[in-house]
XYZ file of N, CA and C in Angstrom:
648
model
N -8.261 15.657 7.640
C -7.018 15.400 6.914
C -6.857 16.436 5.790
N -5.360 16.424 5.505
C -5.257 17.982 4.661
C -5.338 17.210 3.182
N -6.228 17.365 2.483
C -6.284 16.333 1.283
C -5.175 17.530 0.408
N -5.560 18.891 0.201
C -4.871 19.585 -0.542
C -3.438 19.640 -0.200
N -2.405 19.311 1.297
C -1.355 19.018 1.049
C -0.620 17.797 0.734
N -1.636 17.127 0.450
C -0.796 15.486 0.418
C -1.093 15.272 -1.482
N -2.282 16.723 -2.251
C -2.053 16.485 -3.401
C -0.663 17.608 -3.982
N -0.314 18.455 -2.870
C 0.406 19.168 -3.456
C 1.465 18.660 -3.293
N 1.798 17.766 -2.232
C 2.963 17.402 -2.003
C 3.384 16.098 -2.718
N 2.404 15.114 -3.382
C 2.881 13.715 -3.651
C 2.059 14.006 -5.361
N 1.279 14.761 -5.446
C 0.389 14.885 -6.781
C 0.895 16.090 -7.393
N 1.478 16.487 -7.409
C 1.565 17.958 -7.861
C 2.198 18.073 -9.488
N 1.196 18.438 -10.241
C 1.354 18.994 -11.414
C 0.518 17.349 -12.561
N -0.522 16.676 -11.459
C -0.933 15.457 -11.831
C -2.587 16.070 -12.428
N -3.080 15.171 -13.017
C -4.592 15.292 -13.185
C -4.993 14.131 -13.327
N -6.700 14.339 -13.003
C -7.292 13.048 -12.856
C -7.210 11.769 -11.936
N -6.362 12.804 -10.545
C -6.202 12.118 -9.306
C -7.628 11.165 -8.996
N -7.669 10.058 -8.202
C -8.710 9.646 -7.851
C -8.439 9.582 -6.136
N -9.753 10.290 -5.821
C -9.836 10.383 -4.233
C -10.902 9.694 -3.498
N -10.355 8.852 -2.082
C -11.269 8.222 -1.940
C -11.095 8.132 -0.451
N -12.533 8.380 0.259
C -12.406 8.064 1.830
C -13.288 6.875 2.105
N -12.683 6.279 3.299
C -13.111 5.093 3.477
C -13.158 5.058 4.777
N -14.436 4.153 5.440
C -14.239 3.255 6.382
C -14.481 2.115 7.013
N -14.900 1.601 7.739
C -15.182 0.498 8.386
C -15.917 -0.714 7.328
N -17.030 0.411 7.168
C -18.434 -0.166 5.949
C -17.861 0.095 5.104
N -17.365 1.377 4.584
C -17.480 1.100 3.057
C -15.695 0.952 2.075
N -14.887 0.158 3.696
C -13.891 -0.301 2.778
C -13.707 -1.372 2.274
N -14.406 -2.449 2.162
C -14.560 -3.194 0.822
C -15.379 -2.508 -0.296
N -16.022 -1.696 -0.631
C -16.401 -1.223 -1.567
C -15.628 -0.457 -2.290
N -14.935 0.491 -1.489
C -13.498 1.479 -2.197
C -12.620 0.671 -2.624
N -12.563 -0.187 -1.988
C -11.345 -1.250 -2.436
C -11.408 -1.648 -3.948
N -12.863 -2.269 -3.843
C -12.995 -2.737 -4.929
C -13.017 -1.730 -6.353
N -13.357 -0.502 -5.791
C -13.948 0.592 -7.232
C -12.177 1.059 -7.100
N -11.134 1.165 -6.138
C -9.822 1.245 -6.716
C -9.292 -0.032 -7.721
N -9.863 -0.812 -7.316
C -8.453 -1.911 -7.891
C -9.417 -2.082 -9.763
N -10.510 -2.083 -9.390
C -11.318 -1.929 -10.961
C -10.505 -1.127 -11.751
N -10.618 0.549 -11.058
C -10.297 1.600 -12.162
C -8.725 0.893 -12.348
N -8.047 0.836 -11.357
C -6.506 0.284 -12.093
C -6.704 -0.969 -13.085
N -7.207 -1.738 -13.151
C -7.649 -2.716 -14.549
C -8.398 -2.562 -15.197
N -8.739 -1.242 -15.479
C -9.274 -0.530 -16.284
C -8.227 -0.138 -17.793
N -6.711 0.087 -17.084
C -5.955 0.823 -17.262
C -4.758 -1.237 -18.131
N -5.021 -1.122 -19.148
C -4.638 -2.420 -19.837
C -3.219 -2.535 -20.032
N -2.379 -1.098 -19.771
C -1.209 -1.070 -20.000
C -0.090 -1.574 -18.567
N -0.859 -2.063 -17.573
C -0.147 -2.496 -16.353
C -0.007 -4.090 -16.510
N 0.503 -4.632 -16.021
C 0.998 -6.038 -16.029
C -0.346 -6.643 -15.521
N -0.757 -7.605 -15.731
C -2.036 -8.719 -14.789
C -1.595 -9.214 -13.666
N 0.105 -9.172 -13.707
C 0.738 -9.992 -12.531
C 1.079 -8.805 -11.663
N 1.080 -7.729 -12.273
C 1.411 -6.145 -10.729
C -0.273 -6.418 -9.879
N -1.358 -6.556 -10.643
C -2.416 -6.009 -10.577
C -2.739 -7.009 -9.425
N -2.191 -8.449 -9.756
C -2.259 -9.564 -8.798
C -1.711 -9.733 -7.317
N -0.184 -8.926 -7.913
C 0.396 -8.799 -6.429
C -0.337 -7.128 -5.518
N -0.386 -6.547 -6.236
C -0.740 -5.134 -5.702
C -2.334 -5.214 -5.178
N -2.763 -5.902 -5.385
C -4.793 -5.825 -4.944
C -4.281 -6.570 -3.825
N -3.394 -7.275 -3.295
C -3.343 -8.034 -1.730
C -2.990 -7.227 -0.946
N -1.662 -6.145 -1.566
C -1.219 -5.412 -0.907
C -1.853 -4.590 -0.440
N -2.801 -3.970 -1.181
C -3.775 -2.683 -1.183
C -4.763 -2.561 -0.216
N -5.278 -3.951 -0.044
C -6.136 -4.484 0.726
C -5.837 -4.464 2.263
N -4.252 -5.090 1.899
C -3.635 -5.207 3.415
C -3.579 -3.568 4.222
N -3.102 -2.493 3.347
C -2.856 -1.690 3.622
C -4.299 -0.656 3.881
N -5.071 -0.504 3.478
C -6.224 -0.071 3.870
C -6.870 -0.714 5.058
N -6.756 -2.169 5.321
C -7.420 -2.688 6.281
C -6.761 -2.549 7.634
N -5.255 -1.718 7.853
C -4.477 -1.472 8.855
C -4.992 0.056 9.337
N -5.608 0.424 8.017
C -6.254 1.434 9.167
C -7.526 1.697 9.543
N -8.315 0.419 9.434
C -9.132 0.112 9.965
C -8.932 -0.376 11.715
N -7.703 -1.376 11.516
C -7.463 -2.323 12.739
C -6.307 -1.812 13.455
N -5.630 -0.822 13.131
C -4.361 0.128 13.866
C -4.632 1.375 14.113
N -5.162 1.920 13.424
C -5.359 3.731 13.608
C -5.789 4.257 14.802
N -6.978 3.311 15.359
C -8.084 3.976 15.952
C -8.414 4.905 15.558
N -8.575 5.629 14.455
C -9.322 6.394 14.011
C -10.383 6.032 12.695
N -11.412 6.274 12.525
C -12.732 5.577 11.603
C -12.001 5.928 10.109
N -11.635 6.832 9.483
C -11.436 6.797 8.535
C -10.529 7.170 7.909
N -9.964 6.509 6.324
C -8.902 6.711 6.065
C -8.869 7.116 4.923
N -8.073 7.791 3.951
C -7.547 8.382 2.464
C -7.127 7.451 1.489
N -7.421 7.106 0.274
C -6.704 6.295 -0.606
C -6.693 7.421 -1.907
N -5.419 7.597 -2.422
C -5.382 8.336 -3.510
C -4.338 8.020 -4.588
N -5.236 7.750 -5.639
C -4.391 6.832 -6.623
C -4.055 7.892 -7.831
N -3.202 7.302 -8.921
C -2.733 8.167 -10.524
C -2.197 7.109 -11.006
N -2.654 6.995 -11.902
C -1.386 6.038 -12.881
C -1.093 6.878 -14.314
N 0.036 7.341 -14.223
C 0.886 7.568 -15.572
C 0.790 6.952 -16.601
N 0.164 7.190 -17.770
C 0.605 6.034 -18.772
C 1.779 6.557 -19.554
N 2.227 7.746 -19.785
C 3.468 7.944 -20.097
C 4.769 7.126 -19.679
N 4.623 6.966 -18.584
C 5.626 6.672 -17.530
C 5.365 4.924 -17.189
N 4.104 4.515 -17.310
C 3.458 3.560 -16.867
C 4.218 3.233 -15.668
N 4.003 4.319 -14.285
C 4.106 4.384 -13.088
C 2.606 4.664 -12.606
N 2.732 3.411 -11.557
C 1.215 3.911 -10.493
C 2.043 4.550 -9.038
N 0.893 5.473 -8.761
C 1.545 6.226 -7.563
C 0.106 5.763 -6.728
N 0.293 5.640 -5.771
C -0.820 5.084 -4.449
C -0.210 5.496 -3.377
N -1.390 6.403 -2.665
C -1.113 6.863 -1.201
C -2.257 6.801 -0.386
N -1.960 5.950 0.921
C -3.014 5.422 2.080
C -2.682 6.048 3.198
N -3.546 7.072 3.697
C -2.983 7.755 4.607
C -4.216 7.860 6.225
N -3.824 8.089 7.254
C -5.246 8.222 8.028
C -4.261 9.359 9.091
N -4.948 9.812 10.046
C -4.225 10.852 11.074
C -4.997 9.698 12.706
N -4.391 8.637 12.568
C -4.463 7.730 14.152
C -3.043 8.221 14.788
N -3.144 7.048 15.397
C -1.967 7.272 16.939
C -1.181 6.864 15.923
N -0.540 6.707 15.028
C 0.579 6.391 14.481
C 1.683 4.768 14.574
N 2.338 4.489 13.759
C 3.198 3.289 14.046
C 3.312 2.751 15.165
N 4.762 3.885 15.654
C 4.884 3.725 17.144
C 4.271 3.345 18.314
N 3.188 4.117 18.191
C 2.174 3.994 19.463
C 1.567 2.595 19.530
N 0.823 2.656 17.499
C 0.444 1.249 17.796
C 1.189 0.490 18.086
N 2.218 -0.088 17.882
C 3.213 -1.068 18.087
C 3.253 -1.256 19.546
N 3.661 -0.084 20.570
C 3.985 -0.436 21.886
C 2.532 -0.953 22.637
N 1.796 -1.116 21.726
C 0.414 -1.720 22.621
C 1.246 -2.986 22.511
N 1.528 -3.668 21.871
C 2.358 -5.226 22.213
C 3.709 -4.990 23.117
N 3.719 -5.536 24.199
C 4.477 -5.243 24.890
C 6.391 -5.738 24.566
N 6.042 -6.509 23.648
C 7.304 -6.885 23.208
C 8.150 -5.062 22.553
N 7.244 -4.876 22.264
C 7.641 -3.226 21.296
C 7.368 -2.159 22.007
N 7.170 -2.025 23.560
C 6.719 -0.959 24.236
C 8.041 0.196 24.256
N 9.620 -0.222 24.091
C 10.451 0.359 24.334
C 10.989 0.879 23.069
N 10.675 0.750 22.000
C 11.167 0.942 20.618
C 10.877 2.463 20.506
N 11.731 3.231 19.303
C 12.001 4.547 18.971
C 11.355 4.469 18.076
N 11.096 5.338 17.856
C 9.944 6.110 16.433
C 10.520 5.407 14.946
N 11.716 5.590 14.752
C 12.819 5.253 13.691
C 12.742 3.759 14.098
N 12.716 3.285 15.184
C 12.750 2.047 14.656
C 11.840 0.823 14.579
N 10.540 1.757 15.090
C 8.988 1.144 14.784
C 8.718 1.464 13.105
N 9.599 2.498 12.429
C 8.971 1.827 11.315
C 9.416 1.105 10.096
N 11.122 0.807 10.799
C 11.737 0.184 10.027
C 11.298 -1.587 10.583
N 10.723 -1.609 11.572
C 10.109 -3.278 12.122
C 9.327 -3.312 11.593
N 8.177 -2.310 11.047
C 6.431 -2.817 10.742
C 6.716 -3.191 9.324
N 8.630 -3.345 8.536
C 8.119 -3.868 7.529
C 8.545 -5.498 7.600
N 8.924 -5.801 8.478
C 9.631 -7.068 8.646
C 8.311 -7.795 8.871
N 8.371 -9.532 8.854
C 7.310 -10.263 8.898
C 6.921 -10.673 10.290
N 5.685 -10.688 10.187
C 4.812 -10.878 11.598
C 5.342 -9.616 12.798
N 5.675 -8.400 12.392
C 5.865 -7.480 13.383
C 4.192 -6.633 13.818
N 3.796 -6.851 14.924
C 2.425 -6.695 14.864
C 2.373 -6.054 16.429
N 0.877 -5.235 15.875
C 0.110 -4.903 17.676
C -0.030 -5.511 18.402
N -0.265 -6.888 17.913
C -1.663 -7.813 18.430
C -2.811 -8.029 17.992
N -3.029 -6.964 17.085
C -4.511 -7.492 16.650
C -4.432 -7.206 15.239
N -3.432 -7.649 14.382
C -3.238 -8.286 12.987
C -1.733 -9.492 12.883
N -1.635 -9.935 11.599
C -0.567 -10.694 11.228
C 0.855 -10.262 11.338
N 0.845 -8.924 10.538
C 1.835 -8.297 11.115
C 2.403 -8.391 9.252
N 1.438 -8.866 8.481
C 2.011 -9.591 7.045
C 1.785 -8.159 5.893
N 0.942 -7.310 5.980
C 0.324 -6.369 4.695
C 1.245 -5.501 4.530
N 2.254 -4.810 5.698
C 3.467 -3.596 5.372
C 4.894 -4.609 4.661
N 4.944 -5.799 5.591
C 5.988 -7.049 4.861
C 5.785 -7.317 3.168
N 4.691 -7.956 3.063
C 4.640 -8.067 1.577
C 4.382 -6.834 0.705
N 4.106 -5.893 1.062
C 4.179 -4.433 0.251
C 5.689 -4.097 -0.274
N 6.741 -4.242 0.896
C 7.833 -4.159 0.965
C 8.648 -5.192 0.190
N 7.900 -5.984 -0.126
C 8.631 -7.149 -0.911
C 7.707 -6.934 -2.346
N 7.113 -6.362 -2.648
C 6.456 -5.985 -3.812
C 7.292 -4.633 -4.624
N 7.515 -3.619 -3.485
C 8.543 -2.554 -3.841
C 10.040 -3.177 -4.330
N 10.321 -4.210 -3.353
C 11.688 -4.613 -3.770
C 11.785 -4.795 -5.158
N 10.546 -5.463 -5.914
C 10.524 -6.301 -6.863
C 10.571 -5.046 -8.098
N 9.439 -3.667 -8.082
C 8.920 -3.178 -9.464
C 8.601 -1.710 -8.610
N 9.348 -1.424 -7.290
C 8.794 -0.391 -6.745
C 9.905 0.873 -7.176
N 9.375 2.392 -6.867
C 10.013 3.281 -8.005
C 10.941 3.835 -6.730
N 9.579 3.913 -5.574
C 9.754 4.821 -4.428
C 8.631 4.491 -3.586
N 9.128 4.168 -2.343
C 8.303 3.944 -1.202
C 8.366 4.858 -0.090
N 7.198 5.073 -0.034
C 7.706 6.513 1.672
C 6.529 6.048 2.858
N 7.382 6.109 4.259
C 6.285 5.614 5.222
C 6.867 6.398 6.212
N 5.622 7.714 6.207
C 5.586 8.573 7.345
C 4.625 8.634 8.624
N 5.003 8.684 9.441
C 4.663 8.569 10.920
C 4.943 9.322 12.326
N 4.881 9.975 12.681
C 4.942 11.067 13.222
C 5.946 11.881 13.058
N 7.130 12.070 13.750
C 8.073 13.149 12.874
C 9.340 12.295 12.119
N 9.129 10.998 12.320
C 9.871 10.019 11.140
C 9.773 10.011 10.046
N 10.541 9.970 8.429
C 9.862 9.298 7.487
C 11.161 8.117 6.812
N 10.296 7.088 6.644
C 11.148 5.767 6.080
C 10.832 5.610 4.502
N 12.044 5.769 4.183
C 11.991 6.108 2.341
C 13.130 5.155 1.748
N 12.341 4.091 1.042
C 12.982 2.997 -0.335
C 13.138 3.278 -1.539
N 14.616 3.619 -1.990
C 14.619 4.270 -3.803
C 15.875 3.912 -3.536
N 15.982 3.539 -5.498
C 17.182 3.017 -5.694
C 17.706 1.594 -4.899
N 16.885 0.835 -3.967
C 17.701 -0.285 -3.585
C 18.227 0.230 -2.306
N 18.140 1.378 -1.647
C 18.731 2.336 -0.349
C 17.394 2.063 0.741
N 17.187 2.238 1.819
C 16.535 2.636 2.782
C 17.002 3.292 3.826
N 16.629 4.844 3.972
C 16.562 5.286 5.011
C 15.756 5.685 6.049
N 16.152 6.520 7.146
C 14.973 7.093 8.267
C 15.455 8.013 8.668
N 14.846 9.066 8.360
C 15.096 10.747 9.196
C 13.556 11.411 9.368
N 14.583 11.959 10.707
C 13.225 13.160 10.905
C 13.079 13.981 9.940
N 11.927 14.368 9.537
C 11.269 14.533 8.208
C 9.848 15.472 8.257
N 9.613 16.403 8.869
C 8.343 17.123 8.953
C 7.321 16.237 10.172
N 6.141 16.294 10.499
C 5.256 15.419 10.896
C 4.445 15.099 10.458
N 3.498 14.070 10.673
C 2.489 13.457 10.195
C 1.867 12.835 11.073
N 0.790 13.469 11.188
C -0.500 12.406 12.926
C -0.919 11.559 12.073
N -0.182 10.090 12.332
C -1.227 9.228 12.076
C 0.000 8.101 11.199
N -0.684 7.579 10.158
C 0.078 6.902 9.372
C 0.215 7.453 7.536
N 0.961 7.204 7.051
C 1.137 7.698 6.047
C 2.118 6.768 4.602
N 1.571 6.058 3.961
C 2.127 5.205 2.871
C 1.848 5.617 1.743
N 3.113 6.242 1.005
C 3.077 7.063 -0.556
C 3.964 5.676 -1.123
N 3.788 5.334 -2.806
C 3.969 4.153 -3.396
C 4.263 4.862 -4.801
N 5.581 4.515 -5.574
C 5.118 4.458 -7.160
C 6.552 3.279 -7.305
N 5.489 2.802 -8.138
C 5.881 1.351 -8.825
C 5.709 1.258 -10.425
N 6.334 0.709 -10.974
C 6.089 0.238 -12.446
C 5.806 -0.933 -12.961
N 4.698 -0.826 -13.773
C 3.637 -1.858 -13.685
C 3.629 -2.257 -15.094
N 4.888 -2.081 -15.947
C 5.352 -3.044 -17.143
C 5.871 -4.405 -17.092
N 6.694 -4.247 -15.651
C 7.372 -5.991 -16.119
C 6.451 -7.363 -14.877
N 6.335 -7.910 -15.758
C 5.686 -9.058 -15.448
C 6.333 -9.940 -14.075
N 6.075 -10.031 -13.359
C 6.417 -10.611 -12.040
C 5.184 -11.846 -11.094
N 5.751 -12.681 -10.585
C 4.892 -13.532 -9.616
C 4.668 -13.157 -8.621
N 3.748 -12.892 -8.483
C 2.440 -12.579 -7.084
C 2.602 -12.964 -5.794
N 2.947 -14.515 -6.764
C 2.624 -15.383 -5.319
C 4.034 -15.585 -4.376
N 4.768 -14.879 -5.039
C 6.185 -14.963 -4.308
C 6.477 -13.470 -3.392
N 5.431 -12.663 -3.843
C 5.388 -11.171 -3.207
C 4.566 -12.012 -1.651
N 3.702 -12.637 -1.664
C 3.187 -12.526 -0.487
C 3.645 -14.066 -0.080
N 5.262 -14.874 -0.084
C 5.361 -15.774 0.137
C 4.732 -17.089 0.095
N 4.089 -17.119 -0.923
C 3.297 -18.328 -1.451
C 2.185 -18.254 0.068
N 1.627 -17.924 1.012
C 1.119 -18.095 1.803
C -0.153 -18.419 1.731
N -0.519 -17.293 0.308
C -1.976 -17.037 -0.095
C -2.185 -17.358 -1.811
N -2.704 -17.418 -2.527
C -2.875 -17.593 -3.425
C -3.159 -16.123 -4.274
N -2.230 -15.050 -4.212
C -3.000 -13.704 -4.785
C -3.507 -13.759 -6.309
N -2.540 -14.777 -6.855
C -3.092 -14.391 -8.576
C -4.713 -14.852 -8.358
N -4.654 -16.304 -8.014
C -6.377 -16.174 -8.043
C -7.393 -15.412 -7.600
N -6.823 -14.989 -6.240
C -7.677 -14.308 -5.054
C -8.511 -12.820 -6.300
N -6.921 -12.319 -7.156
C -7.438 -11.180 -7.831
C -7.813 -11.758 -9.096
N -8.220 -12.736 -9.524
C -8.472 -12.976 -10.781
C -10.205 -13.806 -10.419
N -10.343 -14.393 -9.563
C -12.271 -14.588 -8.923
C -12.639 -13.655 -8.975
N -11.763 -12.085 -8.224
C -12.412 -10.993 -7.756
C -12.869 -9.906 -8.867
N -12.094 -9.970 -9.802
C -11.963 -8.563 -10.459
C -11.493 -9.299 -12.290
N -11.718 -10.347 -12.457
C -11.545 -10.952 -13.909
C -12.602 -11.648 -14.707
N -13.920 -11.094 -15.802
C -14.530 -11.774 -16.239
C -14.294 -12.906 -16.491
N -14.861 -13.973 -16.765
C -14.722 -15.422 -16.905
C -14.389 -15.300 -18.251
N -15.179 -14.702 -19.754
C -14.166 -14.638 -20.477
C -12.684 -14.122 -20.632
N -12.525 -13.194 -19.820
C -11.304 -12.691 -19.844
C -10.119 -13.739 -18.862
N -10.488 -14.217 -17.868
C -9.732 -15.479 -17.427
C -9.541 -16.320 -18.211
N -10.635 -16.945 -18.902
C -9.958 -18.015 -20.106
C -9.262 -17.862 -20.703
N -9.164 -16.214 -21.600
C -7.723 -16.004 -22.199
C -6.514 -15.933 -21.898
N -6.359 -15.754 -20.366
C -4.855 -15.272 -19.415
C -4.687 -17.015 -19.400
N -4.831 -18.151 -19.537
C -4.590 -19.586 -19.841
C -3.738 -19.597 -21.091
């Protein structure tokens, strides 16, 4: 994977990028040393940090269980000027499309419009929920700056409240660039449809016990 064009192209003129490859084994561990360093960072909401660690999760673990390929890119920045986080999950697999038409319900679908489905709910291969690109997308709705989801010579881009899809360069594989603003306070549990419990899920995981008593 071209790490130097995806910093020139989505990072450029940034420092103190954090880069991280992952796979099978050691993506619960990356997971966890990303979502730390972002609550590290005190100037983001507790409730972004709540909805965004489900998302993050979801989205790394799709390219574990979609890519077919072993490993994948996570590359984070957070602005404190701006108090914008930018997050990009990227891997070079068979891409959206392809995966998708392994479910035969989706074998006939266009490039453009496999990746405007993978954000809708329960749109799936077969061998996930079909829920981690859905609630991402409902997390952007909420505090997102700019969403981009590139996939082979498609790219599907959310700004301003707009969504479009054009052919757009290529990309082998999958490709999710993110910046969101992580000042205003929002519910979690309504990003991932009350289904799951995220405020707790990220507050067991990643919140000292003194520091939970005080968020009471």
């Amino acid at each position: 994977m071209d790490i130097a064009f995806l910093l020139d192209k989505y990072f450029k003129g940034t420092n103190n990028v954090s880069i991280d490859v992952f796979d099978a084994q050691t993506l619960n561990a990356v997971y966890r040393n990303v979502v730390s360093a972002m609550t590290s960072h005190f100037e983001i909401e507790v409730s972004v940090l709540q909805a965004l660690s489900y998302c993050l999760y979801e989205m790394m673990d799709n390219v574990h269980i979609h890519s077919g390929k072993p490993l994948g890119t996570a590359i984070t920045y957070f602005d404190k000027s701006s108090k914008i986080l930018r997050i990009l999950i990227a891997d070079d697999g068979m891409g959206i499309q392809a995966s998708l038409a392994e479910n035969k319900k989706y074998s006939d679908i266009t490039e453009a419009e496999a990746l405007r489905l993978c954000l809708q709910d329960s749109i799936t291969d077969g061998r996930g929920m079909g829920f981690g690109l859905y609630t991402t997308a409902k997390l952007i709705e909420k505090i997102g700056k700019m969403f981009i989801l590139h996939s082979g010579s498609h790219k599907l881009m959310m700004k301003d409240g707009e969504t479009t899809c054009v052919e757009n360069g290529f990309w082998q594989g999958t490709l999710i660039y993110m910046e969101i603003g992580t000042a205003k306070e929002i519910d979690p549990n309504q990003v991932v449809d009350h289904r799951v419990d995220a405020a707790e899920e990220y507050n067991e995981a990643f919140v000292e016990t003194e520091e939970l008593e005080s968020l009471w």
